[in-house]
Coordinates of C-alpha atoms and ligand atoms in Angstrom, one line a residue:
M62 CA -39.2 27.6 -88.3
D63 CA -36.2 30.3 -88.4
I64 CA -37.0 33.6 -87.4
F65 CA -37.0 35.2 -90.9
E66 CA -39.6 32.5 -92.2
L67 CA -41.7 33.4 -89.0
I68 CA -41.8 36.9 -89.9
R69 CA -42.3 36.4 -93.7
T70 CA -45.2 33.9 -93.4
R71 CA -47.1 35.7 -90.7
R72 CA -50.6 37.0 -92.2
S73 CA -53.5 38.9 -91.0
I74 CA -56.2 36.2 -90.0
R75 CA -59.7 37.5 -90.1
K76 CA -61.7 34.3 -89.7
F77 CA -61.5 31.9 -86.9
T78 CA -62.7 28.6 -85.9
D79 CA -64.9 28.0 -83.0
K80 CA -61.9 25.9 -80.9
P81 CA -61.0 28.1 -77.8
V82 CA -57.6 29.6 -77.2
P83 CA -56.1 28.4 -74.1
D84 CA -55.4 30.7 -71.6
N85 CA -51.9 29.6 -71.2
I86 CA -51.3 30.7 -74.9
I87 CA -52.8 34.2 -74.3
E88 CA -50.7 34.6 -71.0
T89 CA -47.6 33.8 -73.2
T90 CA -48.6 36.2 -75.8
I91 CA -48.9 38.8 -73.3
E92 CA -45.4 37.8 -71.9
A93 CA -44.0 37.9 -75.2
G94 CA -45.0 41.5 -75.7
T95 CA -43.8 42.6 -72.6
W96 CA -40.2 41.3 -73.8
A97 CA -40.5 44.2 -76.8
P98 CA -38.1 47.1 -76.3
S99 CA -39.2 50.5 -74.9
G100 CA -37.7 53.8 -74.3
K101 CA -36.0 53.7 -71.0
N102 CA -37.4 50.6 -70.2
N103 CA -40.4 52.0 -69.1
Q104 CA -42.8 49.5 -70.4
P105 CA -45.8 51.8 -71.2
W106 CA -48.2 48.9 -72.1
K107 CA -51.3 47.5 -70.4
F108 CA -53.6 44.8 -71.7
A109 CA -57.2 43.7 -71.3
V110 CA -58.4 40.3 -72.6
I111 CA -62.0 40.0 -73.6
K112 CA -63.3 36.3 -74.0
D113 CA -67.0 36.7 -72.7
R114 CA -69.2 36.6 -75.6
E115 CA -71.7 39.2 -74.6
L116 CA -68.7 41.7 -74.1
K117 CA -67.4 40.6 -77.3
A118 CA -70.8 41.5 -78.8
E119 CA -70.5 45.2 -77.4
V120 CA -67.0 45.7 -79.0
S121 CA -68.1 44.5 -82.1
G122 CA -70.8 47.3 -82.1
L123 CA -67.9 49.7 -82.0
T124 CA -66.1 49.0 -85.2
H125 CA -66.7 48.4 -89.1
Y126 CA -64.8 45.2 -88.6
S127 CA -67.6 43.6 -86.5
K128 CA -67.3 40.3 -88.3
I129 CA -63.7 39.9 -87.2
V130 CA -64.5 40.6 -83.7
L131 CA -67.3 38.1 -83.5
S132 CA -65.3 35.5 -85.1
A133 CA -62.3 35.8 -82.8
N134 CA -62.1 33.6 -79.7
A135 CA -60.2 36.2 -77.7
L136 CA -59.3 39.9 -77.9
I137 CA -56.6 41.7 -76.3
A138 CA -57.0 45.3 -76.1
V139 CA -53.5 47.0 -75.8
F140 CA -53.2 50.3 -74.0
L141 CA -51.0 53.0 -73.6
D142 CA -50.6 53.8 -70.0
N143 CA -50.2 57.8 -70.2
S144 CA -49.3 57.8 -66.5
A145 CA -45.9 55.7 -67.4
S146 CA -45.2 57.5 -70.7
Y147 CA -42.2 59.8 -71.0
D148 CA -42.3 60.4 -74.7
R149 CA -45.3 59.9 -76.9
T150 CA -43.6 59.1 -80.0
K151 CA -41.2 56.8 -78.2
D152 CA -43.9 55.1 -76.3
S153 CA -45.9 54.4 -79.4
Q154 CA -42.9 52.8 -81.0
A155 CA -42.5 50.7 -77.8
I156 CA -46.2 49.5 -78.2
G157 CA -45.9 48.6 -82.0
A158 CA -42.9 46.5 -81.0
C159 CA -44.9 44.9 -78.3
I160 CA -47.8 44.3 -80.7
Q161 CA -45.6 42.7 -83.1
N162 CA -44.2 40.6 -80.8
M163 CA -47.6 39.2 -79.9
L164 CA -48.4 38.6 -83.4
L165 CA -45.3 36.6 -84.1
Y166 CA -45.7 34.6 -81.2
I167 CA -49.5 33.9 -81.8
H168 CA -48.4 32.8 -85.4
S169 CA -45.4 30.4 -84.0
S170 CA -48.0 28.9 -81.9
G171 CA -50.3 27.8 -85.0
L172 CA -52.9 30.4 -84.3
G173 CA -53.9 33.6 -86.3
A174 CA -54.8 37.3 -85.3
V175 CA -55.3 40.6 -86.8
W176 CA -54.2 43.8 -85.4
L177 CA -57.3 46.0 -85.3
G178 CA -56.9 50.0 -85.8
E179 CA -59.8 51.3 -87.0
I180 CA -61.7 50.6 -83.7
L181 CA -59.4 53.4 -82.2
K182 CA -62.2 55.9 -83.3
N183 CA -64.1 54.5 -80.2
K184 CA -61.2 54.2 -77.8
D185 CA -63.0 55.7 -75.1
K186 CA -66.1 53.5 -75.3
I187 CA -63.7 50.4 -75.4
L188 CA -61.6 51.6 -72.1
T189 CA -65.2 52.1 -70.6
L190 CA -66.2 48.4 -71.5
V191 CA -63.1 47.0 -69.6
N192 CA -63.3 49.5 -66.8
G193 CA -59.9 51.0 -67.6
P194 CA -58.5 53.9 -65.8
E195 CA -58.5 57.3 -67.3
D196 CA -54.7 57.1 -67.8
Y197 CA -55.0 54.1 -70.0
E198 CA -55.5 55.0 -73.9
L199 CA -56.5 52.1 -76.6
M200 CA -53.6 51.8 -78.9
A201 CA -55.1 48.4 -80.9
V202 CA -57.4 45.4 -80.6
I203 CA -55.5 42.3 -81.6
A204 CA -58.2 39.6 -82.6
I205 CA -57.2 35.8 -81.7
G206 CA -58.2 32.5 -82.8
Y207 CA -57.5 29.3 -84.8
P208 CA -57.3 30.4 -88.3
A209 CA -60.5 29.4 -90.7
E210 CA -59.0 30.9 -93.7
E211 CA -55.6 30.1 -95.7
K212 CA -53.7 33.2 -96.6
G213 CA -51.3 33.5 -99.6
E214 CA -47.9 34.7 -99.7
G215 CA -48.8 38.5 -99.0
H216 CA -47.0 41.3 -100.5
R217 CA -44.1 43.5 -99.9
N218 CA -42.3 46.1 -101.8
T219 CA -38.6 44.6 -102.2
P220 CA -36.0 45.9 -100.1
A221 CA -34.4 47.7 -103.2
K222 CA -37.6 49.7 -103.7
S223 CA -37.8 50.7 -100.1
I224 CA -33.9 51.7 -99.3
F225 CA -33.6 55.2 -100.3
F226 CA -30.3 55.8 -99.2
N227 CA -27.1 53.1 -99.0
Q228 CA -23.5 54.5 -99.1
Ligands
LIG374 C1 -51.5 50.1 -87.3 C2 -52.4 49.1 -88.0 C3 -53.8 49.0 -88.0 C4 -54.5 48.0 -88.8 N1 -56.2 48.2 -88.6 C5 -56.5 47.1 -89.1 C6 -58.1 47.1 -89.0 O1 -58.8 47.8 -88.5 N2 -58.7 46.1 -89.8 C7 -58.0 45.1 -90.4 O2 -58.8 44.4 -90.8 N3 -56.7 45.0 -90.6 C8 -56.0 46.0 -90.0 N4 -54.5 46.1 -90.1 C9 -54.0 44.9 -90.6 C10 -53.2 45.2 -92.1 O3 -54.4 45.6 -93.1 C11 -52.4 44.0 -92.4 O4 -51.4 43.8 -91.6 C12 -51.9 44.7 -93.7 O5 -52.8 44.5 -94.7 C13 -50.8 43.4 -94.3 O6 -51.0 42.1 -94.2 P1 -50.5 41.1 -93.6 O7 -50.7 41.6 -92.0 O8 -51.4 39.9 -93.9 O9 -49.1 41.0 -93.8 C14 -53.7 46.9 -89.4 C15 -52.6 47.1 -89.2 C16 -51.9 48.0 -88.5 C17 -50.2 47.9 -88.4

């Protein structure tokens, strides 16, 4: 698949089969994330991988999207390391690029994922669950697994509708 097709066909997957996600896929997903650009190449991201069933159940209690968390075979929690941060806006942008790299790699591997943001309302509790240091701040949880749902084409505004200046 060419890169544009890969980008265009990635959809958020929220239902997963029981098939385990191989460890090497999780590791390469994180490696893909780390190849994102970051301001001054400060690489402000940190990751926690959650596969344990009981731990996932605890995470599921911290979000409205508990069904997605329980259905996912693995979770990758993505943190901003505030001790490595030099500019909150730029570091947040780098984390977003990191997460998108991860989502695209997952999609290219035939798996599915969804970026969970609502769970940030309990970011401190998630940090405690994974024994993270206080400098780490949760930015997203990515729920991963083999897709158990087919998604459609998705919808986006056309470039013409999105470009407001072009001269
Ligand atoms: C910052 C951010 C937070 C999101 N939070 C959630 C979430 O908490 N729960 C959820 O089901 N999807 C969440 N999503 C996924 C979006 O709903 C989804 O990307 C969007 O509807 C477009 O659909 P698509 O990813 O299938 O193209 C989030 C996406 C982003 C970028």
